CSV table of C-alpha atoms in Angstrom, one decimal:
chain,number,residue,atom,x,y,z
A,915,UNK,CA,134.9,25.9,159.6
A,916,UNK,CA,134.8,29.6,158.3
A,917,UNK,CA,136.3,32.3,160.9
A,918,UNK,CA,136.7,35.9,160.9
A,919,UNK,CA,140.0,36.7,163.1
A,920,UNK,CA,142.8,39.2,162.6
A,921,UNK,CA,146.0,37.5,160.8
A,922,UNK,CA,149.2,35.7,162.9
A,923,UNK,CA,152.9,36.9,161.7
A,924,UNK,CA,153.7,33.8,159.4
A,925,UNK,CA,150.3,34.6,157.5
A,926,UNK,CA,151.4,38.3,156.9
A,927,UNK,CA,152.9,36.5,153.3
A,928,UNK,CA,149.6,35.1,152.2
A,929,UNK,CA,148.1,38.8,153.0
A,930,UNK,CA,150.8,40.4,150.3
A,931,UNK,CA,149.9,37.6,148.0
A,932,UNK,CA,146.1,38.7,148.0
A,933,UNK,CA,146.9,42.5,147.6
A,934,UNK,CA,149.5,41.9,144.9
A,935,UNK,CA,146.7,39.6,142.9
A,936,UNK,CA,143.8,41.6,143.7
A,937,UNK,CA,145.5,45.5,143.1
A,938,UNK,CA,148.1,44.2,140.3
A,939,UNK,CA,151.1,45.3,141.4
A,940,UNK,CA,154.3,43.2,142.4
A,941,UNK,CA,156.6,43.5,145.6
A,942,UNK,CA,159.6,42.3,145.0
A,943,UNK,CA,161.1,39.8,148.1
A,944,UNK,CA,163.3,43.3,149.5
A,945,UNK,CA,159.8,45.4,149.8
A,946,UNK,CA,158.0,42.4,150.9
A,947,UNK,CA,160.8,41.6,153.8
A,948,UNK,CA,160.5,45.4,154.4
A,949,UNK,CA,156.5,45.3,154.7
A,950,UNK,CA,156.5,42.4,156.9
A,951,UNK,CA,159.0,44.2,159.0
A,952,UNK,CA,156.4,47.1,159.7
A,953,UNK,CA,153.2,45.8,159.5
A,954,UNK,CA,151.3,44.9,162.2
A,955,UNK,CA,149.4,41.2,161.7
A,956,UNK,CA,146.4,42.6,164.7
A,957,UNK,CA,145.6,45.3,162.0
A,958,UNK,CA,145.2,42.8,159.7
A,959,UNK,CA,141.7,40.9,159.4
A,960,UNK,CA,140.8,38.0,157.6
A,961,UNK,CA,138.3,35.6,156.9
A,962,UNK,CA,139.2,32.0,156.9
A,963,UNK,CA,137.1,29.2,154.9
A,964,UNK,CA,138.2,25.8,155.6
A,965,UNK,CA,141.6,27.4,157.0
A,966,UNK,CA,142.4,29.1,154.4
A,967,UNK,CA,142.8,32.6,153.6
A,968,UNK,CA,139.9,34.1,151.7
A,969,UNK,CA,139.2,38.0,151.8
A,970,UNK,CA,140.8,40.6,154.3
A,971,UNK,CA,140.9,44.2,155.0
A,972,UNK,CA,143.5,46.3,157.0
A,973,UNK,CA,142.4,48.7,160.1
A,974,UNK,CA,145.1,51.3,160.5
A,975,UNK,CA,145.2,53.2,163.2
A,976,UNK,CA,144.7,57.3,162.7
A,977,UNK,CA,143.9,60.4,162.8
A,978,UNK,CA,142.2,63.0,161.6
A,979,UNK,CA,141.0,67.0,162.2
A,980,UNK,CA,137.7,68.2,161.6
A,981,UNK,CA,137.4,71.7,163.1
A,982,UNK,CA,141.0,71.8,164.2
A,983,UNK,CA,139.6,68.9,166.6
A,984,UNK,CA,141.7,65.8,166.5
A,985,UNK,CA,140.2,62.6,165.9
A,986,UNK,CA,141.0,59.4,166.2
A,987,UNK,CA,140.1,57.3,162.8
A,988,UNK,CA,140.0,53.8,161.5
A,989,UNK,CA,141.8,53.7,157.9
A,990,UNK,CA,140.3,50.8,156.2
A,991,UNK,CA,142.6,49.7,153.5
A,992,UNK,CA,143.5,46.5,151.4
A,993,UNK,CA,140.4,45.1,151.3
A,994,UNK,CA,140.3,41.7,149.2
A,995,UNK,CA,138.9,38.5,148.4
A,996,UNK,CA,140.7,35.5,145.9
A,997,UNK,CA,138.1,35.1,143.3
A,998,UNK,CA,136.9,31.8,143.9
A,999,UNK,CA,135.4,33.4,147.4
A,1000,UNK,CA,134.2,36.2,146.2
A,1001,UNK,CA,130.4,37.6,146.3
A,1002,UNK,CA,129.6,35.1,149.4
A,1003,UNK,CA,129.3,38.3,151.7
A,1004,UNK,CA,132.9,37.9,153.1
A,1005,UNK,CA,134.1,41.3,152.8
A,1006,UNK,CA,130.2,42.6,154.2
A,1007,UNK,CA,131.0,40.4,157.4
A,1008,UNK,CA,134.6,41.8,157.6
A,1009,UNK,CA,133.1,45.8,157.5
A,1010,UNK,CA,130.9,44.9,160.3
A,1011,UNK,CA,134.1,43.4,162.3
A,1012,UNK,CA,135.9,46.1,161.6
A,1013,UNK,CA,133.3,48.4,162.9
A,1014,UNK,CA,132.9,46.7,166.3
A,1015,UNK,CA,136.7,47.0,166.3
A,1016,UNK,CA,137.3,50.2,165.6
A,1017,UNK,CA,134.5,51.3,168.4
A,1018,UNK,CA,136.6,48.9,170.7
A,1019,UNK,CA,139.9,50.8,170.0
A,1020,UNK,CA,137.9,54.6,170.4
A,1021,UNK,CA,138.1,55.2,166.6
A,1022,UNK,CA,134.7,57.5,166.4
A,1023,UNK,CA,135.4,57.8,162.2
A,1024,UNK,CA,136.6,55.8,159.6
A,1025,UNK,CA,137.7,56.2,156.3
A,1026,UNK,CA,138.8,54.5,153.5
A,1027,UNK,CA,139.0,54.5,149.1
A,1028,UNK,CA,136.2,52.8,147.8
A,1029,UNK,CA,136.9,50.7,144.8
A,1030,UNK,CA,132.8,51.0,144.5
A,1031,UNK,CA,131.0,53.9,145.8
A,1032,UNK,CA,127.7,51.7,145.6
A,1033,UNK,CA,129.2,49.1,147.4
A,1034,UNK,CA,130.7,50.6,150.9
A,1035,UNK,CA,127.3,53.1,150.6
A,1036,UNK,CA,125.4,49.9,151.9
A,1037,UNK,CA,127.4,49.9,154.8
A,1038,UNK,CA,127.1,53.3,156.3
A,1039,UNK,CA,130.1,55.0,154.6
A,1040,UNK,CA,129.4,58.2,152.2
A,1041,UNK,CA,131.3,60.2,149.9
A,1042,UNK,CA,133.4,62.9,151.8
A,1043,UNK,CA,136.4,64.4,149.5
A,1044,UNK,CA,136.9,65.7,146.3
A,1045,UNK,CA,140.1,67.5,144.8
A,1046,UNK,CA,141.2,69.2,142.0
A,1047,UNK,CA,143.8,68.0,139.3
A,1048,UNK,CA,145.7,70.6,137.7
A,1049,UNK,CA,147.6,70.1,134.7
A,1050,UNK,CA,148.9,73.7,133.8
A,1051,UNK,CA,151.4,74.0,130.2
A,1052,UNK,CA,154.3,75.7,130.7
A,1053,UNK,CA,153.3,78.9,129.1
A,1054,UNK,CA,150.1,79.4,131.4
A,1055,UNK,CA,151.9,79.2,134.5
A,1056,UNK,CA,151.2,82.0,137.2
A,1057,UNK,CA,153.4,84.7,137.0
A,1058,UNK,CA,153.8,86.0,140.4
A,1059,UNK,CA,156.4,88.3,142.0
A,1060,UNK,CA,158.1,86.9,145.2
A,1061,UNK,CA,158.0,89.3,148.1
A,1062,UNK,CA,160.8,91.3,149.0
A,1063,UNK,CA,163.5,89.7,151.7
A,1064,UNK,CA,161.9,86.2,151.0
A,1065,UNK,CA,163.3,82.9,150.3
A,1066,UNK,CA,164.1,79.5,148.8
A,1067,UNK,CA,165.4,76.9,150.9
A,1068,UNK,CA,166.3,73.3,149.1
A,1069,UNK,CA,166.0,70.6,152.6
A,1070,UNK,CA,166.5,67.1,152.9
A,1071,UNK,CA,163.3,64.9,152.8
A,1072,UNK,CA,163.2,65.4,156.7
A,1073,UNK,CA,159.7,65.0,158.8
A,1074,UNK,CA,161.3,67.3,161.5
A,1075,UNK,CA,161.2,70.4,159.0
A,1076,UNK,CA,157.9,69.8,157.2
A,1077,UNK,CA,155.6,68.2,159.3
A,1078,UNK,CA,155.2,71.3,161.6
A,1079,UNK,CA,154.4,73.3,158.4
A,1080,UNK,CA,152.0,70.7,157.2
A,1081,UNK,CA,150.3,70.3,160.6
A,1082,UNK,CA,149.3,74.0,160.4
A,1083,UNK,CA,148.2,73.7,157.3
A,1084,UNK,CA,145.8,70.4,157.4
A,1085,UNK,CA,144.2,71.7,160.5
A,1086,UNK,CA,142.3,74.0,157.8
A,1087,UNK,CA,140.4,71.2,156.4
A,1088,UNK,CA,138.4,68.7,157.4
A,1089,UNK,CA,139.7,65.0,156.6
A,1090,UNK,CA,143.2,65.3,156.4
A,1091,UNK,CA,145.7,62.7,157.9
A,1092,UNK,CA,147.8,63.5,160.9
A,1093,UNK,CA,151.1,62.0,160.0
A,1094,UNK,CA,153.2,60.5,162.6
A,1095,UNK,CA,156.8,59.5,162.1
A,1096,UNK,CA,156.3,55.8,160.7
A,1097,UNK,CA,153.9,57.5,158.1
A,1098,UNK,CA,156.7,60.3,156.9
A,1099,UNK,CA,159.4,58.0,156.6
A,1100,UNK,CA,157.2,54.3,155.7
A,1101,UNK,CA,155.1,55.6,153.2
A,1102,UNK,CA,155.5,59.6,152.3
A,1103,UNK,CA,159.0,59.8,151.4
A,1104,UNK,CA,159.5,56.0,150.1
A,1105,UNK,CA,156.8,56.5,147.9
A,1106,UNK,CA,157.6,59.4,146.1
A,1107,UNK,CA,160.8,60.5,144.5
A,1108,UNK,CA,161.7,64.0,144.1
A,1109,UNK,CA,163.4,67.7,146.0
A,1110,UNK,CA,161.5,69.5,148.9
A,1111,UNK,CA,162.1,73.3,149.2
A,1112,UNK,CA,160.8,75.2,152.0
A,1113,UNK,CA,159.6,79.4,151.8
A,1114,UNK,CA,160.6,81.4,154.1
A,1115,UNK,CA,159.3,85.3,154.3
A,1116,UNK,CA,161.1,88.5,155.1
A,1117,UNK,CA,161.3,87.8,158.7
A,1118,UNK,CA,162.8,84.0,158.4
A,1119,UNK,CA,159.1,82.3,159.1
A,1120,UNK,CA,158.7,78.8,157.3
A,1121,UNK,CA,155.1,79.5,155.9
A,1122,UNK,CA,155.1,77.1,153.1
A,1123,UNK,CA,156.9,73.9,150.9
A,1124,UNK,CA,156.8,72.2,148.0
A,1125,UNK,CA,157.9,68.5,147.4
A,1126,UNK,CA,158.0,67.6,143.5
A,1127,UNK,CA,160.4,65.7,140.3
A,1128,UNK,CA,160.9,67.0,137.4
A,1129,UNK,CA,161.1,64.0,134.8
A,1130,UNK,CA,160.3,63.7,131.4
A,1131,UNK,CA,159.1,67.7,131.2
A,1132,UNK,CA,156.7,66.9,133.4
A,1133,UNK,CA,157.0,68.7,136.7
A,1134,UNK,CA,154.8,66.3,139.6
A,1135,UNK,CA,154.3,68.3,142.4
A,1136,UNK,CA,153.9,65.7,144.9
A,1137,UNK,CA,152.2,68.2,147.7
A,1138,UNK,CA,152.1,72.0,147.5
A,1139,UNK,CA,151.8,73.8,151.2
A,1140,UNK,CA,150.9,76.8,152.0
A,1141,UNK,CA,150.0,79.0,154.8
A,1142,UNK,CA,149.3,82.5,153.3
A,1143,UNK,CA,149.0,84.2,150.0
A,1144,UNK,CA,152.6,84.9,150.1
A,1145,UNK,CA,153.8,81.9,150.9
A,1146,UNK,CA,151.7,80.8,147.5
A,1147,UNK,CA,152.6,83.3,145.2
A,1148,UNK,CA,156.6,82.4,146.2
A,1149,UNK,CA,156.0,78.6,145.7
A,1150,UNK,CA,154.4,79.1,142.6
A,1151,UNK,CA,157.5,81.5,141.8
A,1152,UNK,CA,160.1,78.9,142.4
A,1153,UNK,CA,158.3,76.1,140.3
A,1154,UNK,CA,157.6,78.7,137.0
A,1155,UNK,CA,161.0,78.9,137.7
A,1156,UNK,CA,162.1,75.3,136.6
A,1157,UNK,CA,160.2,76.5,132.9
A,1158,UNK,CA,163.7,75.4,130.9
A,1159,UNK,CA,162.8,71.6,132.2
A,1160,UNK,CA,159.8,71.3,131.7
A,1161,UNK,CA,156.6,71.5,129.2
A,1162,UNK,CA,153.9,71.1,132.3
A,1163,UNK,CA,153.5,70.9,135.5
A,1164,UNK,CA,150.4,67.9,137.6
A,1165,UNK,CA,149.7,69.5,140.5
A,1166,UNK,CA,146.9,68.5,143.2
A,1167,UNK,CA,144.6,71.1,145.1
A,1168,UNK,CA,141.6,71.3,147.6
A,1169,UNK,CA,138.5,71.8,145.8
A,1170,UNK,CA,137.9,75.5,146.5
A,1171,UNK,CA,141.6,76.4,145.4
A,1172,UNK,CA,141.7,79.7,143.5
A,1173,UNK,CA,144.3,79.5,141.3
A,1174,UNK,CA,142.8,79.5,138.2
A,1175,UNK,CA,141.6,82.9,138.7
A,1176,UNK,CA,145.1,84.3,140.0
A,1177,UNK,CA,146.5,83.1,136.8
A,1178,UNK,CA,146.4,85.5,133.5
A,1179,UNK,CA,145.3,82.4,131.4
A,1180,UNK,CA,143.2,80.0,133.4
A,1181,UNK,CA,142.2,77.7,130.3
A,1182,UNK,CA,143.7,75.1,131.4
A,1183,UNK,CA,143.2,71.3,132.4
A,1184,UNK,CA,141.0,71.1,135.4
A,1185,UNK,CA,139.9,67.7,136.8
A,1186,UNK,CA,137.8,67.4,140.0
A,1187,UNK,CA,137.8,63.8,141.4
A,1188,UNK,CA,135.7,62.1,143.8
A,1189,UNK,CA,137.7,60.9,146.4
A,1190,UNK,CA,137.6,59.0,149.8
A,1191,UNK,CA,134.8,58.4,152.0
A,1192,UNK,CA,133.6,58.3,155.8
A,1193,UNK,CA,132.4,57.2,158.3
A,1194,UNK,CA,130.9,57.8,162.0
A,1195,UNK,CA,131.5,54.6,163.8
A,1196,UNK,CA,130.2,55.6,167.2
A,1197,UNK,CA,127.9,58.6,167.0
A,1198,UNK,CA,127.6,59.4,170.7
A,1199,UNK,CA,131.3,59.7,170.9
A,1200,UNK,CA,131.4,61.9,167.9
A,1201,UNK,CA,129.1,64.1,169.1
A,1202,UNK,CA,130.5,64.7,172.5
A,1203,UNK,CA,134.0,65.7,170.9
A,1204,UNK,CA,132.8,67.5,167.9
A,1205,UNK,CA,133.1,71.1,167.7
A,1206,UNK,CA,130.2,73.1,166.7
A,1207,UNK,CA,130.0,76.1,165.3
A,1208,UNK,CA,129.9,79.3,168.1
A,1209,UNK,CA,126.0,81.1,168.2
A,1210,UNK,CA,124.4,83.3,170.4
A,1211,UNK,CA,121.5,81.4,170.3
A,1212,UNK,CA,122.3,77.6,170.3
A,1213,UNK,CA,119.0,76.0,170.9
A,1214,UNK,CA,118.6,71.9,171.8
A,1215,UNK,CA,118.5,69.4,169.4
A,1216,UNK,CA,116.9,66.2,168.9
A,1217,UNK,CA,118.7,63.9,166.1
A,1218,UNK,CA,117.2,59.9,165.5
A,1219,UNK,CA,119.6,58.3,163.8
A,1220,UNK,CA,119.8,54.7,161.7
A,1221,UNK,CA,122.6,52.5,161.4
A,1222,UNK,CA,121.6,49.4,160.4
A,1223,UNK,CA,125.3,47.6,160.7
A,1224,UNK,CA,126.4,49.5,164.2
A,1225,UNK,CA,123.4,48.9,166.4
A,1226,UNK,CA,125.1,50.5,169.0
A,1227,UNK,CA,124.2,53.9,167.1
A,1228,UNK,CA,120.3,53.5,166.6
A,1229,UNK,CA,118.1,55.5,168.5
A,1230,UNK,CA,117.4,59.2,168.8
A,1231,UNK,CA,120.0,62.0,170.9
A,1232,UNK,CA,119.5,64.8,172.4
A,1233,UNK,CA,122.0,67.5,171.9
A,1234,UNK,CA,122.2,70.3,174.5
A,1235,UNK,CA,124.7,72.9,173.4
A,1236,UNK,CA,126.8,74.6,176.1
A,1237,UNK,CA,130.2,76.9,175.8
A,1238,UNK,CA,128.5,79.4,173.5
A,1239,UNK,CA,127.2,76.5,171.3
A,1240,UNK,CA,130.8,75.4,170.5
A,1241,UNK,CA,130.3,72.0,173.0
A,1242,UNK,CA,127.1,69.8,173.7
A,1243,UNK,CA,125.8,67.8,176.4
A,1244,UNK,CA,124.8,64.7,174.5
A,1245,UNK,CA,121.9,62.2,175.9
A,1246,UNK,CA,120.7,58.9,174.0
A,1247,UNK,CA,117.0,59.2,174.8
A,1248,UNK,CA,115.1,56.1,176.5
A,1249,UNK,CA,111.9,55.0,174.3
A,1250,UNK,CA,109.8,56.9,177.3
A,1251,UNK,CA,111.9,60.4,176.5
A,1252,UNK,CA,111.9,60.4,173.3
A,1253,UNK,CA,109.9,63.7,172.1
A,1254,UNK,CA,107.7,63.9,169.2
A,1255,UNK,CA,108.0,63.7,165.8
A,1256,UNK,CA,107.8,67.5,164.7
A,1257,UNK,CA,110.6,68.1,167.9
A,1258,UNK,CA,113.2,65.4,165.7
A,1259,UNK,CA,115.4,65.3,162.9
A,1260,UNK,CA,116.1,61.7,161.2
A,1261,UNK,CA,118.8,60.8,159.1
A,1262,UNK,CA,120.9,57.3,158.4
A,1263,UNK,CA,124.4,57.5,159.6
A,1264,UNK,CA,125.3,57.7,156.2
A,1265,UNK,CA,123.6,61.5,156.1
A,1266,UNK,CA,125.1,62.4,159.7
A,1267,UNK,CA,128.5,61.8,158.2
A,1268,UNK,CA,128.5,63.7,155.5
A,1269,UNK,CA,126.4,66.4,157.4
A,1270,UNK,CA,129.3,66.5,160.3
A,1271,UNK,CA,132.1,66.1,158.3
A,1272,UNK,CA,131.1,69.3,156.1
A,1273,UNK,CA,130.8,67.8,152.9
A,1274,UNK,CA,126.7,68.4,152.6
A,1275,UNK,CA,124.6,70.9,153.9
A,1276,UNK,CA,121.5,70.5,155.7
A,1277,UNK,CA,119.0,71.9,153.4
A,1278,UNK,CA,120.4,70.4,151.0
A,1279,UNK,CA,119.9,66.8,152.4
A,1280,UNK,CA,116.3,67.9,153.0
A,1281,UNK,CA,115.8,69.3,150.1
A,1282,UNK,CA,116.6,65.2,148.2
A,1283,UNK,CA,114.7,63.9,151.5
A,1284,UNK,CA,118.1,62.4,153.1
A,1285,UNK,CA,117.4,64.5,156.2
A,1286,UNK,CA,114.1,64.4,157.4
A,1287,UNK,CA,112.4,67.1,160.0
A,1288,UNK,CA,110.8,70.6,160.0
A,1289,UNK,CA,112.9,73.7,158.1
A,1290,UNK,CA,113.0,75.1,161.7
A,1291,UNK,CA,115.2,72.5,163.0
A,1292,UNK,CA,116.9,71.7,159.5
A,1293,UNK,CA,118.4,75.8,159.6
A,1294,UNK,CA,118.8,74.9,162.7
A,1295,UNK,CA,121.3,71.8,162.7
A,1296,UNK,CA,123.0,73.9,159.6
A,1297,UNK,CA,123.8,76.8,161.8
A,1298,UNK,CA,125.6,73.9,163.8
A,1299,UNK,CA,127.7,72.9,161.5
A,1300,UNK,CA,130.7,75.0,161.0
A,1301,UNK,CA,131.6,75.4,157.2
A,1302,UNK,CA,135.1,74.0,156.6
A,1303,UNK,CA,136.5,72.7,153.2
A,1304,UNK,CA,137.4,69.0,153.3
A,1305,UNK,CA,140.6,67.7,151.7
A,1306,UNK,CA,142.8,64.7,152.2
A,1307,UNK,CA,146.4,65.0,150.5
A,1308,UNK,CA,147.5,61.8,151.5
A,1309,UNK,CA,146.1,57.6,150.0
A,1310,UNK,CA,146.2,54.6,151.8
């Protein structure tokens, strides 16, 4: 008998197993004491052939900001299958699960690292992140000034200092992870090795940090945080400063940073990566607690959308904008309200999330016939949308 259910404690083991096997890495019996300690078998799903253990996927539990808005998201992680179970549709029946769940538990997105684009595409999520990957020579590194009465302050890897920096800074994007404590001090910090030093400016204000290890010449900078030009140029200051250590520094960055023109030699190594996708798991929800973008003139909107894995999401809303165009009234039409044709825009869930989320523009999905409606509505639902940069520092 085959059964999808989430995992009991003494099963937590097998779980490790399959990640170790299928990720190739090894735990050794103190981390895998320690992850059993914190992980929560109901966040676990698995499905069982026969009894046994054959494919799985975590649902962790959090959030995100999109508009400054905070969300609450499904992080799909550690999905596997053993080999001898795999392409038998396991892992497809698990996504669905986890989608059913995740609407259960108020989790209106969901993202997660796709081993395979291709393959999470089929089931509604989309490409939502990229980044940038520095690797700057020694000799090419910015040569700012620091601002006068400003500061340098080596702390201890401590959540209590950083996180309120951080938090002002991730609410600029769209996509990034609110961290609560278990996150810092579970996963941050016991991941990566290394010295945090906060910037302060003239008038004692933390408006910045770095976390980073020097090893090897290679400076990694872990996470660089910023909140205003000067808090940039200092941080950048302080790590040219480290130039007798080093022979380069890896650095990561949203995808519209601008450092390569700040520097005075910007030839260097400049990767962008394709990152983490999304997903809307229950559109009406999402609609009613996104934040649209403030208009004068905020004109209704009629939206059919198709999900083919999340019934609950077919059919075709009507979007009412109130509060200056910022909030919306949202209605899931009845077959005899439903308007016609030229009054609607269609899209696949798919589209919608990478519409919402900022990643895409309207007219741009029309214009590869993702988004389908007249150019009146399409500027329309663009003018909607407010234009944020998405970035997600954190992995999981």
């Amino acid at each position: 008998m085959n059964e999808i259910r989430t995992l009991r404690q003494e099963e937590l083991s097998e779980s490790f197993s399959l990640s170790e096997f299928a990720f190739q890495y090894e735990l050794t019996e103190e981390e895998r004491a320690e992850r059993i300690g914190w992980m929560d078998p109901n966040q676990v799903w698995g499905y069982f052939a026969q009894g046994q253990l054959a494919a799985k996927l975590h649902i962790f539990n959090f959030h995100t900001w999109l508009n400054g808005q905070c969300f609450a998201m499904g992080g799909i992680a550690g999905v596997a299958t053993w080999p001898e179970y795999r392409r038998n549709g396991m892992v497809g029946q698990l996504l669905v699960q986890a989608l059913k769940v995740m609407k259960e538990q108020g989790q209106t997105i969901s993202f997660l690292a796709p081993f395979k684009f291709e393959f999470y595409r089929k089931y509604g999520w989309e490409t939502y992140v990229d980044y940038l990957k520095y690797v700057i020579p020694v000799d090419k590194l910015p040569k700012f000034k620091a601002a006068e009465g400003s500061s340098i302050l080596r702390v201890a890897k401590d959540k209590e200092l950083l996180n309120p920096i951080y938090e002002k800074y991730a609410k600029q994007f769209n996509g990034m992870l609110k961290r609560d404590p278990a996150w810092w001090n579970n996963r941050y910090f016991k991941s990566k090795k290394g010295t945090a030093a906060i910037y302060l400016n003239a008038q004692g204000e933390q408006r910045g940090y770095v976390f980073y290890q020097v090893k090897d010449q290679v400076a990694t900078i872990h996470e660089l945080v910023f909140l205003d030009e000067e808090a940039r140029r200092g941080l950048w200051k302080f790590i040219a400063d480290h130039d007798s250590m080093m022979a380069k520094v890896e650095v990561k960055a949203p995808v519209d940073d601008q450092l390569p023109f700040l520097v005075h030699d910007p030839k260097f190594n400049q990767e962008k990566i394709t990152y983490f996708s999304a997903r809307i798991v229950d559109v009406e929800s999402f609609f009613l607690q996104y934040v649209y973008e403030a208009r004068d003139e905020a004109e209704p909107l009629c939206l059919r959308i198709s999900d083919s894995h999340a019934d609950w999401n077919q059919g075709v809303y009507r979007l009412d904008f109130t509060e200056n165009g910022k909030s919306a009234k949202v209605t899931k039409l009845s077959e005899g309200d439903i308007p016609s044709e030229e009054l609607i825009l269609s899209c696949t869930v798919q589209t919608l999330t990478a519409l919402f989320i900022g990643y895409q523009k309207a007219s741009f999905m029309a214009l590869i016939e993702r988004l389908q409606g007249s150019q009146l509505l399409i500027s329309r639902l663009e003018a909607a949308i407010p234009r944020r940069t998405t970035y997600l520092a954190d992995f999981f």
